[in-house]
Every structure is written in structure tokens, then in C-alpha cells.
């Protein structure tokens, strides 16, 4: 995020699915603005300071894995992996406000041993996002809709069905310098609402249509400090964060089919979470983010996640 009057593009972070992690990828891509002494990073390839851009096209490609162990007595668990491709276009409408739209494709496969089931889905997503900066504080929100195509199995029963999912994220983030570190306290929320259509499995059992909602709120902070690589081509930034999460879900149809986002297998309640990783930003805005997290601290479950993402503005 920018600490000055100009807002920078943060499309990939705004539109990413947040059942896992905070928007970590934008931290390093905006570090050269937060640290004024690194301001040359965007100007090193030109003797002329160009006017600030208004349109911000971008592409975000990523993948990762998740594993949940729930020892609370309910027996929910799950593990899976995801690949994702997203492209978007943002526009700076005032020096401190950016709006954008995006479209993408995602594929997810996971297993839930508690019900002897597995599910895989793929689907196309469309949506939009909004970012507003107030001095050193930033507010962002995003809304997306995904067309889902499922393949699911529980025991010997299997079949396919369709559905749709609304996904909303919002976050308020601070940006402060302290002894050479960038400290980012934040409050965020992520909610999904999914509807799955009725379907008949391979042995003729009818599963009626169902609805599910799940989400998470988080309070915490992240600390990071950039390291300029040899020749100034890259800014490499390690980061670490600590968060308190409230996870919630609502499954009025009591559907045991392992559909819905992976967060839906986690019990309601408070838990702690730690994150750590490494990101890098190149001269022309190309960036990567590699990180992981451990959630469920102090609760009856544990969730491990790892992800790798690369982004290219153009």
C-alpha cells in the first residue's frame, strides 16, 4: 500500500480467495513506496520520472495445498490442492481510490476422511474490487461469483453436479515504519455463500439441492523488512505475522457431501494463526510470493497451508 497520496495497484491480493492467508503478495510489491529510501526502484530503468499510470492490467498465477486435522471429537478433516489463474484491470479514479474488475479460473481437489469422501471442482470466476487509502490506512473490498462444476464421492457413491458461489472479502490495514521494519496491523473478513444443485449419484440416490455459508474474521499484524538484491533487480522481503481468527459456518441442509470451500470442515470458534514467507519484486513490477501458515492454535484443529504465486502487471 502507498503511504503517499497516490494509490498503487493491488489487484491480485484484493481478489484472491482468503480462506487461507492474508493478502501477503502486495506487501513487497508496495514496499518501495512505503520505504522512501527505496524509491529509486521504480525509476532505475529510466532517467525520466514518468506520469503516474491510471490503468493497471495484471495477471496472477498460483497454486498451493491445504491440510486440516480436527481433533475436537467431530472428526472433520481434509486435505487438498488448488491451482488458480486470474487476470484483472484496475483504474485509479482519484489519487486515493482504485476500482477494478477481474476474471479467472480455478481448480481444487480435496479429500475428507471423516466421511470417506472426496471432491474436485473447477470453475470460472468474475468479480470486482475497490480500494481506498486514508493516509497510512487502507480499506479494500472485493466481491466475486464462481460457476462451479463438481465431481464428488462418498464411499462407493459418486456423481457430478453444478453449483455457484459468492465470495466477499474486506480488510482494513495500517502501514507503519518502526526501526526499519514495515508493520501492518489489520482487521479482515472473508465470507462465502454456496448453492449446490440437486443431483443423482451412480446408484440412483437423489441428493437435493443444498446451501452452505462459511467464513473467517481475523485480527493481527504482520512485520516485514526488504532486502535489495545484487544489482537492484529485485527487492526480496521476508515476512511473519500473528493473527487471532474467528471461524464460522452455517450448513442448514446438513449435507455430508464434501462440497463447499475447505474452511467449511472447520469447527466454529476462536483460534490463533501464524504466517511466514518470502516475496520478491522485480524492476518492471513482476513479483512472486512463497509462504505458509499454521492455523487452529489453541483450538481443536490444525490447518496447514502453503502457496506459491507469481504476478505480472503489464
mmCIF file of C-alpha atoms in Angstrom:
data_model
loop_
_atom_site.group_PDB
_atom_site.id
_atom_site.type_symbol
_atom_site.label_atom_id
_atom_site.label_comp_id
_atom_site.label_asym_id
_atom_site.label_seq_id
_atom_site.Cartn_x
_atom_site.Cartn_y
_atom_site.Cartn_z
ATOM 1 C CA UNK A 1 0.000 0.000 0.000
ATOM 2 C CA UNK A 2 1.146 3.518 -0.621
ATOM 3 C CA UNK A 3 1.941 5.859 2.240
ATOM 4 C CA UNK A 4 1.754 8.873 -0.062
ATOM 5 C CA UNK A 5 -1.122 10.442 -1.929
ATOM 6 C CA UNK A 6 -1.011 8.004 -4.843
ATOM 7 C CA UNK A 7 -2.664 4.607 -4.617
ATOM 8 C CA UNK A 8 -0.871 1.663 -6.208
ATOM 9 C CA UNK A 9 -2.359 -1.378 -7.875
ATOM 10 C CA UNK A 10 -3.127 -4.303 -5.635
ATOM 11 C CA UNK A 11 -5.395 -6.369 -7.829
ATOM 12 C CA UNK A 12 -4.170 -9.911 -7.119
ATOM 13 C CA UNK A 13 -4.280 -9.502 -3.369
ATOM 14 C CA UNK A 14 -7.729 -7.970 -3.392
ATOM 15 C CA UNK A 15 -9.392 -10.687 -5.408
ATOM 16 C CA UNK A 16 -7.632 -13.738 -4.012
ATOM 17 C CA UNK A 17 -9.533 -16.353 -2.028
ATOM 18 C CA UNK A 18 -8.878 -15.822 1.670
ATOM 19 C CA UNK A 19 -9.848 -18.983 3.475
ATOM 20 C CA UNK A 20 -6.114 -19.351 3.946
ATOM 21 C CA UNK A 21 -3.956 -16.312 4.231
ATOM 22 C CA UNK A 22 -3.868 -12.552 4.500
ATOM 23 C CA UNK A 23 -3.120 -10.568 1.331
ATOM 24 C CA UNK A 24 0.605 -11.106 1.600
ATOM 25 C CA UNK A 25 1.599 -10.721 -2.040
ATOM 26 C CA UNK A 26 1.113 -6.973 -2.164
ATOM 27 C CA UNK A 27 3.426 -6.297 0.766
ATOM 28 C CA UNK A 28 6.631 -6.486 -1.214
ATOM 29 C CA UNK A 29 5.211 -5.000 -4.387
ATOM 30 C CA UNK A 30 4.409 -1.856 -2.436
ATOM 31 C CA UNK A 31 7.478 -1.819 -0.155
ATOM 32 C CA UNK A 32 9.351 0.602 -2.420
ATOM 33 C CA UNK A 33 6.578 3.142 -1.773
ATOM 34 C CA UNK A 34 6.376 2.535 1.970
ATOM 35 C CA UNK A 35 10.154 2.988 2.296
ATOM 36 C CA UNK A 36 11.067 6.295 0.687
ATOM 37 C CA UNK A 37 14.743 5.366 0.545
ATOM 38 C CA UNK A 38 13.864 2.606 -1.927
ATOM 39 C CA UNK A 39 12.043 4.991 -4.236
ATOM 40 C CA UNK A 40 14.655 4.543 -6.942
ATOM 41 C CA UNK A 41 13.412 1.013 -7.597
ATOM 42 C CA UNK A 42 10.674 2.210 -9.927
ATOM 43 C CA UNK A 43 12.913 4.791 -11.597
ATOM 44 C CA UNK A 44 16.165 2.863 -12.018
ATOM 45 C CA UNK A 45 15.366 1.913 -15.593
ATOM 46 C CA UNK A 46 14.652 5.473 -16.704
ATOM 47 C CA UNK A 47 16.205 8.888 -16.215
ATOM 48 C CA UNK A 48 12.776 10.426 -16.653
ATOM 49 C CA UNK A 49 10.085 10.101 -13.960
ATOM 50 C CA UNK A 50 7.017 9.165 -15.971
ATOM 51 C CA UNK A 51 3.494 10.315 -15.079
ATOM 52 C CA UNK A 52 1.627 8.016 -12.727
ATOM 53 C CA UNK A 53 -0.407 5.406 -14.660
ATOM 54 C CA UNK A 54 -4.197 5.368 -14.498
ATOM 55 C CA UNK A 55 -4.963 1.843 -15.779
ATOM 56 C CA UNK A 56 -3.454 -1.244 -14.117
ATOM 57 C CA UNK A 57 -3.837 -4.550 -16.003
ATOM 58 C CA UNK A 58 -2.405 -7.618 -14.241
ATOM 59 C CA UNK A 59 -2.177 -11.424 -14.272
ATOM 60 C CA UNK A 60 -1.887 -13.641 -11.179
ATOM 61 C CA UNK A 61 -0.993 -17.366 -11.382
ATOM 62 C CA UNK A 62 -0.713 -19.538 -8.299
ATOM 63 C CA UNK A 63 -1.116 -22.872 -6.606
ATOM 64 C CA UNK A 64 -0.925 -24.398 -3.161
ATOM 65 C CA UNK A 65 -2.084 -27.024 -0.740
ATOM 66 C CA UNK A 66 -4.093 -27.261 2.462
ATOM 67 C CA UNK A 67 -4.407 -29.901 5.193
ATOM 68 C CA UNK A 68 -6.822 -29.876 8.140
ATOM 69 C CA UNK A 69 -6.679 -32.075 11.242
ATOM 70 C CA UNK A 70 -9.641 -31.679 13.579
ATOM 71 C CA UNK A 71 -9.227 -33.446 16.930
ATOM 72 C CA UNK A 72 -12.197 -31.819 18.615
ATOM 73 C CA UNK A 73 -14.258 -35.022 18.544
ATOM 74 C CA UNK A 74 -16.284 -34.190 15.448
ATOM 75 C CA UNK A 75 -13.725 -35.853 13.213
ATOM 76 C CA UNK A 76 -13.677 -33.327 10.382
ATOM 77 C CA UNK A 77 -10.504 -33.335 8.347
ATOM 78 C CA UNK A 78 -9.468 -32.637 4.827
ATOM 79 C CA UNK A 79 -6.549 -32.122 2.519
ATOM 80 C CA UNK A 80 -6.283 -30.827 -0.979
ATOM 81 C CA UNK A 81 -4.560 -28.671 -3.559
ATOM 82 C CA UNK A 82 -5.544 -25.758 -5.747
ATOM 83 C CA UNK A 83 -4.402 -24.082 -8.952
ATOM 84 C CA UNK A 84 -5.633 -20.684 -9.998
ATOM 85 C CA UNK A 85 -5.326 -18.171 -12.844
ATOM 86 C CA UNK A 86 -6.713 -14.655 -12.547
ATOM 87 C CA UNK A 87 -6.489 -11.565 -14.751
ATOM 88 C CA UNK A 88 -7.816 -8.137 -13.969
ATOM 89 C CA UNK A 89 -7.898 -4.465 -14.800
ATOM 90 C CA UNK A 90 -7.863 -1.686 -12.228
ATOM 91 C CA UNK A 91 -8.365 2.022 -12.703
ATOM 92 C CA UNK A 92 -7.233 4.853 -10.479
ATOM 93 C CA UNK A 93 -10.256 7.180 -10.322
ATOM 94 C CA UNK A 94 -8.774 9.581 -7.744
ATOM 95 C CA UNK A 95 -5.255 9.708 -6.229
ATOM 96 C CA UNK A 96 -6.528 7.577 -3.318
ATOM 97 C CA UNK A 97 -9.232 5.377 -4.863
ATOM 98 C CA UNK A 98 -8.860 2.435 -7.208
ATOM 99 C CA UNK A 99 -11.623 0.226 -8.635
ATOM 100 C CA UNK A 100 -11.209 -2.860 -10.781
ATOM 101 C CA UNK A 101 -12.709 -5.939 -12.356
ATOM 102 C CA UNK A 102 -11.303 -9.416 -12.764
ATOM 103 C CA UNK A 103 -11.967 -12.835 -14.303
ATOM 104 C CA UNK A 104 -10.290 -16.150 -13.634
ATOM 105 C CA UNK A 105 -10.329 -19.914 -13.494
ATOM 106 C CA UNK A 106 -9.636 -22.170 -10.507
ATOM 107 C CA UNK A 107 -9.394 -25.889 -9.866
ATOM 108 C CA UNK A 108 -9.492 -27.548 -6.447
ATOM 109 C CA UNK A 109 -9.359 -31.158 -5.270
ATOM 110 C CA UNK A 110 -9.635 -32.324 -1.669
ATOM 111 C CA UNK A 111 -10.498 -35.338 0.474
ATOM 112 C CA UNK A 112 -12.428 -35.514 3.751
ATOM 113 C CA UNK A 113 -11.564 -38.741 5.542
ATOM 114 C CA UNK A 114 -14.242 -38.213 8.226
ATOM 115 C CA UNK A 115 -16.983 -39.059 5.703
ATOM 116 C CA UNK A 116 -14.866 -41.233 3.414
ATOM 117 C CA UNK A 117 -15.376 -38.712 0.664
ATOM 118 C CA UNK A 118 -13.597 -36.597 -1.882
ATOM 119 C CA UNK A 119 -14.492 -33.725 -4.131
ATOM 120 C CA UNK A 120 -12.993 -31.844 -7.002
ATOM 121 C CA UNK A 121 -14.301 -28.792 -8.715
ATOM 122 C CA UNK A 122 -13.335 -26.279 -11.302
ATOM 123 C CA UNK A 123 -14.992 -23.072 -12.326
ATOM 124 C CA UNK A 124 -14.819 -19.619 -13.799
ATOM 125 C CA UNK A 125 -14.934 -16.504 -11.625
ATOM 126 C CA UNK A 126 -15.891 -12.908 -12.358
ATOM 127 C CA UNK A 127 -15.921 -10.027 -9.923
ATOM 128 C CA UNK A 128 -14.740 -6.603 -8.924
ATOM 129 C CA UNK A 129 -12.784 -4.819 -6.219
ATOM 130 C CA UNK A 130 -12.487 -1.425 -4.529
ATOM 131 C CA UNK A 131 -9.526 0.146 -2.697
ATOM 132 C CA UNK A 132 -9.420 3.376 -0.686
ATOM 133 C CA UNK A 133 -6.409 4.866 1.118
ATOM 134 C CA UNK A 134 -6.719 7.199 4.131
ATOM 135 C CA UNK A 135 -3.191 8.440 4.823
ATOM 136 C CA UNK A 136 -1.363 5.348 6.098
ATOM 137 C CA UNK A 137 -4.572 3.287 6.419
ATOM 138 C CA UNK A 138 -6.084 1.267 3.617
ATOM 139 C CA UNK A 139 -9.555 -0.216 3.071
ATOM 140 C CA UNK A 140 -10.256 -2.797 0.390
ATOM 141 C CA UNK A 141 -13.262 -4.913 -0.547
ATOM 142 C CA UNK A 142 -13.961 -7.437 -3.287
ATOM 143 C CA UNK A 143 -16.927 -9.472 -4.494
ATOM 144 C CA UNK A 144 -16.781 -12.423 -6.898
ATOM 145 C CA UNK A 145 -19.100 -15.061 -8.344
ATOM 146 C CA UNK A 146 -17.908 -18.530 -9.371
ATOM 147 C CA UNK A 147 -19.627 -21.072 -11.622
ATOM 148 C CA UNK A 148 -18.880 -24.484 -10.059
ATOM 149 C CA UNK A 149 -18.661 -27.927 -11.664
ATOM 150 C CA UNK A 150 -18.242 -30.678 -9.057
ATOM 151 C CA UNK A 151 -17.250 -34.304 -9.084
ATOM 152 C CA UNK A 152 -17.920 -35.873 -5.682
ATOM 153 C CA UNK A 153 -17.773 -39.268 -3.992
ATOM 154 C CA UNK A 154 -18.731 -40.633 -0.564
ATOM 155 C CA UNK A 155 -17.807 -44.284 -0.133
ATOM 156 C CA UNK A 156 -18.914 -46.180 -3.266
ATOM 157 C CA UNK A 157 -21.407 -43.475 -4.273
ATOM 158 C CA UNK A 158 -20.227 -40.874 -6.763
ATOM 159 C CA UNK A 159 -21.575 -38.378 -9.224
ATOM 160 C CA UNK A 160 -21.312 -34.880 -10.594
ATOM 161 C CA UNK A 161 -23.336 -31.721 -10.105
ATOM 162 C CA UNK A 162 -23.181 -27.972 -10.591
ATOM 163 C CA UNK A 163 -23.388 -25.029 -8.252
ATOM 164 C CA UNK A 164 -22.404 -21.425 -7.710
ATOM 165 C CA UNK A 165 -20.526 -19.488 -5.051
ATOM 166 C CA UNK A 166 -20.463 -15.860 -3.965
ATOM 167 C CA UNK A 167 -17.274 -14.753 -2.261
ATOM 168 C CA UNK A 168 -16.756 -11.487 -0.372
ATOM 169 C CA UNK A 169 -13.612 -10.132 1.267
ATOM 170 C CA UNK A 170 -12.951 -6.901 3.107
ATOM 171 C CA UNK A 171 -9.976 -5.599 5.075
ATOM 172 C CA UNK A 172 -8.714 -2.532 6.937
ATOM 173 C CA UNK A 173 -4.914 -2.341 7.075
ATOM 174 C CA UNK A 174 -2.435 0.059 8.648
ATOM 175 C CA UNK A 175 1.064 0.742 7.367
ATOM 176 C CA UNK A 176 3.724 1.905 9.857
ATOM 177 C CA UNK A 177 7.530 2.154 9.870
ATOM 178 C CA UNK A 178 9.362 1.149 13.048
ATOM 179 C CA UNK A 179 13.154 0.801 13.279
ATOM 180 C CA UNK A 180 13.443 -0.133 9.630
ATOM 181 C CA UNK A 181 10.515 -2.593 9.674
ATOM 182 C CA UNK A 182 7.157 -2.212 7.981
ATOM 183 C CA UNK A 183 4.406 -3.156 10.468
ATOM 184 C CA UNK A 184 0.940 -3.901 9.074
ATOM 185 C CA UNK A 185 -1.867 -4.337 11.648
ATOM 186 C CA UNK A 186 -5.111 -5.470 10.025
ATOM 187 C CA UNK A 187 -8.720 -6.474 10.568
ATOM 188 C CA UNK A 188 -10.257 -8.610 7.830
ATOM 189 C CA UNK A 189 -13.281 -10.745 6.995
ATOM 190 C CA UNK A 190 -13.896 -13.408 4.372
ATOM 191 C CA UNK A 191 -17.327 -14.987 3.691
ATOM 192 C CA UNK A 192 -18.618 -17.412 1.051
ATOM 193 C CA UNK A 193 -22.178 -18.436 0.215
ATOM 194 C CA UNK A 194 -22.578 -21.540 -1.921
ATOM 195 C CA UNK A 195 -25.599 -23.177 -3.547
ATOM 196 C CA UNK A 196 -25.285 -26.698 -4.990
ATOM 197 C CA UNK A 197 -27.918 -28.049 -7.338
ATOM 198 C CA UNK A 198 -29.729 -31.370 -6.821
ATOM 199 C CA UNK A 199 -28.103 -34.447 -8.385
ATOM 200 C CA UNK A 200 -28.401 -38.228 -8.636
ATOM 201 C CA UNK A 201 -25.385 -40.433 -7.935
ATOM 202 C CA UNK A 202 -24.228 -43.575 -9.735
ATOM 203 C CA UNK A 203 -26.545 -45.895 -7.729
ATOM 204 C CA UNK A 204 -29.652 -43.731 -8.117
ATOM 205 C CA UNK A 205 -29.627 -41.854 -4.811
ATOM 206 C CA UNK A 206 -31.049 -38.348 -5.111
ATOM 207 C CA UNK A 207 -29.257 -35.566 -3.256
ATOM 208 C CA UNK A 208 -31.438 -32.449 -3.011
ATOM 209 C CA UNK A 209 -30.065 -29.009 -3.612
ATOM 210 C CA UNK A 210 -28.221 -27.533 -0.653
ATOM 211 C CA UNK A 211 -26.853 -24.271 0.707
ATOM 212 C CA UNK A 212 -23.765 -23.544 2.741
ATOM 213 C CA UNK A 213 -22.050 -20.461 4.127
ATOM 214 C CA UNK A 214 -18.702 -20.165 5.875
ATOM 215 C CA UNK A 215 -16.153 -17.535 6.694
ATOM 216 C CA UNK A 216 -13.499 -16.097 8.923
ATOM 217 C CA UNK A 217 -12.670 -12.815 10.614
ATOM 218 C CA UNK A 218 -9.083 -12.061 11.602
ATOM 219 C CA UNK A 219 -7.249 -9.542 13.788
ATOM 220 C CA UNK A 220 -3.474 -9.352 13.851
ATOM 221 C CA UNK A 221 -0.313 -7.846 12.450
ATOM 222 C CA UNK A 222 2.463 -8.651 10.041
ATOM 223 C CA UNK A 223 6.080 -7.442 10.050
ATOM 224 C CA UNK A 224 8.406 -7.298 7.065
ATOM 225 C CA UNK A 225 11.732 -5.783 6.018
ATOM 226 C CA UNK A 226 13.064 -5.554 2.448
ATOM 227 C CA UNK A 227 16.482 -6.658 1.237
ATOM 228 C CA UNK A 228 17.793 -5.244 -2.043
ATOM 229 C CA UNK A 229 19.317 -7.993 -4.174
ATOM 230 C CA UNK A 230 22.580 -7.560 -6.082
ATOM 231 C CA UNK A 231 22.316 -5.040 -8.891
ATOM 232 C CA UNK A 232 18.996 -3.712 -7.614
ATOM 233 C CA UNK A 233 16.987 -6.008 -9.875
ATOM 234 C CA UNK A 234 14.961 -7.499 -7.024
ATOM 235 C CA UNK A 235 13.667 -6.445 -3.640
ATOM 236 C CA UNK A 236 13.468 -9.621 -1.533
ATOM 237 C CA UNK A 237 11.264 -9.391 1.542
ATOM 238 C CA UNK A 238 10.772 -11.974 4.301
ATOM 239 C CA UNK A 239 7.660 -11.565 6.441
ATOM 240 C CA UNK A 240 5.990 -13.049 9.528
ATOM 241 C CA UNK A 241 2.575 -12.456 11.075
ATOM 242 C CA UNK A 242 0.386 -13.426 14.036
ATOM 243 C CA UNK A 243 -3.447 -13.418 13.927
ATOM 244 C CA UNK A 244 -6.494 -14.275 16.013
ATOM 245 C CA UNK A 245 -9.259 -15.864 13.889
ATOM 246 C CA UNK A 246 -12.961 -16.438 14.378
ATOM 247 C CA UNK A 247 -14.178 -19.195 12.034
ATOM 248 C CA UNK A 248 -17.890 -19.715 11.422
ATOM 249 C CA UNK A 249 -20.113 -21.801 9.152
ATOM 250 C CA UNK A 250 -23.777 -22.499 8.533
ATOM 251 C CA UNK A 251 -24.972 -25.725 6.896
ATOM 252 C CA UNK A 252 -28.794 -25.781 7.268
ATOM 253 C CA UNK A 253 -29.199 -28.810 4.987
ATOM 254 C CA UNK A 254 -26.676 -30.951 6.927
ATOM 255 C CA UNK A 255 -25.213 -32.149 3.659
ATOM 256 C CA UNK A 256 -22.394 -34.666 4.195
ATOM 257 C CA UNK A 257 -21.189 -34.415 0.604
ATOM 258 C CA UNK A 258 -17.706 -32.821 0.702
ATOM 259 C CA UNK A 259 -18.662 -29.759 -1.302
ATOM 260 C CA UNK A 260 -18.014 -26.159 -0.467
ATOM 261 C CA UNK A 261 -14.714 -24.438 0.367
ATOM 262 C CA UNK A 262 -12.253 -26.312 2.643
ATOM 263 C CA UNK A 263 -12.910 -23.908 5.508
ATOM 264 C CA UNK A 264 -16.369 -25.493 5.765
ATOM 265 C CA UNK A 265 -14.885 -28.579 7.500
ATOM 266 C CA UNK A 266 -13.513 -26.496 10.405
ATOM 267 C CA UNK A 267 -15.491 -26.031 13.607
ATOM 268 C CA UNK A 268 -16.757 -22.633 14.745
ATOM 269 C CA UNK A 269 -14.722 -20.676 17.265
ATOM 270 C CA UNK A 270 -11.572 -18.715 18.023
ATOM 271 C CA UNK A 271 -8.075 -19.847 17.091
ATOM 272 C CA UNK A 272 -4.591 -18.431 16.643
ATOM 273 C CA UNK A 273 -2.663 -18.422 13.370
ATOM 274 C CA UNK A 274 0.934 -17.689 12.368
ATOM 275 C CA UNK A 275 2.204 -16.955 8.864
ATOM 276 C CA UNK A 276 5.665 -16.652 7.326
ATOM 277 C CA UNK A 277 7.143 -16.451 3.870
ATOM 278 C CA UNK A 278 9.261 -14.693 1.306
ATOM 279 C CA UNK A 279 8.333 -12.456 -1.595
ATOM 280 C CA UNK A 280 10.204 -10.605 -4.292
ATOM 281 C CA UNK A 281 9.562 -7.704 -6.623
ATOM 282 C CA UNK A 282 11.408 -7.053 -9.884
ATOM 283 C CA UNK A 283 12.125 -3.822 -11.681
ATOM 284 C CA UNK A 284 9.187 -3.907 -14.064
ATOM 285 C CA UNK A 285 6.682 -4.929 -11.400
ATOM 286 C CA UNK A 286 6.956 -8.720 -11.760
ATOM 287 C CA UNK A 287 6.589 -10.348 -8.377
ATOM 288 C CA UNK A 288 6.473 -13.721 -6.617
ATOM 289 C CA UNK A 289 5.196 -14.825 -3.217
ATOM 290 C CA UNK A 290 6.016 -18.073 -1.410
ATOM 291 C CA UNK A 291 4.619 -18.673 2.052
ATOM 292 C CA UNK A 292 2.838 -20.871 4.506
ATOM 293 C CA UNK A 293 0.815 -20.755 7.679
ATOM 294 C CA UNK A 294 -0.324 -22.796 10.644
ATOM 295 C CA UNK A 295 -3.824 -22.112 11.987
ATOM 296 C CA UNK A 296 -6.028 -23.569 14.699
ATOM 297 C CA UNK A 297 -3.608 -22.747 17.524
ATOM 298 C CA UNK A 298 -5.389 -23.130 20.848
ATOM 299 C CA UNK A 299 -8.373 -24.825 19.168
ATOM 300 C CA UNK A 300 -9.319 -28.432 18.494
ATOM 301 C CA UNK A 301 -7.992 -28.431 14.949
ATOM 302 C CA UNK A 302 -4.865 -27.571 12.978
ATOM 303 C CA UNK A 303 -4.723 -26.280 9.436
ATOM 304 C CA UNK A 304 -1.510 -26.125 7.421
ATOM 305 C CA UNK A 305 -1.231 -24.229 4.176
ATOM 306 C CA UNK A 306 1.459 -23.469 1.626
ATOM 307 C CA UNK A 307 1.241 -21.468 -1.580
ATOM 308 C CA UNK A 308 3.327 -20.137 -4.437
ATOM 309 C CA UNK A 309 2.147 -17.272 -6.641
ATOM 310 C CA UNK A 310 3.638 -15.147 -9.385
ATOM 311 C CA UNK A 311 2.203 -11.959 -10.847
ATOM 312 C CA UNK A 312 2.872 -9.849 -13.925
ATOM 313 C CA UNK A 313 1.497 -6.333 -14.406
ATOM 314 C CA UNK A 314 1.541 -5.069 -17.984
#
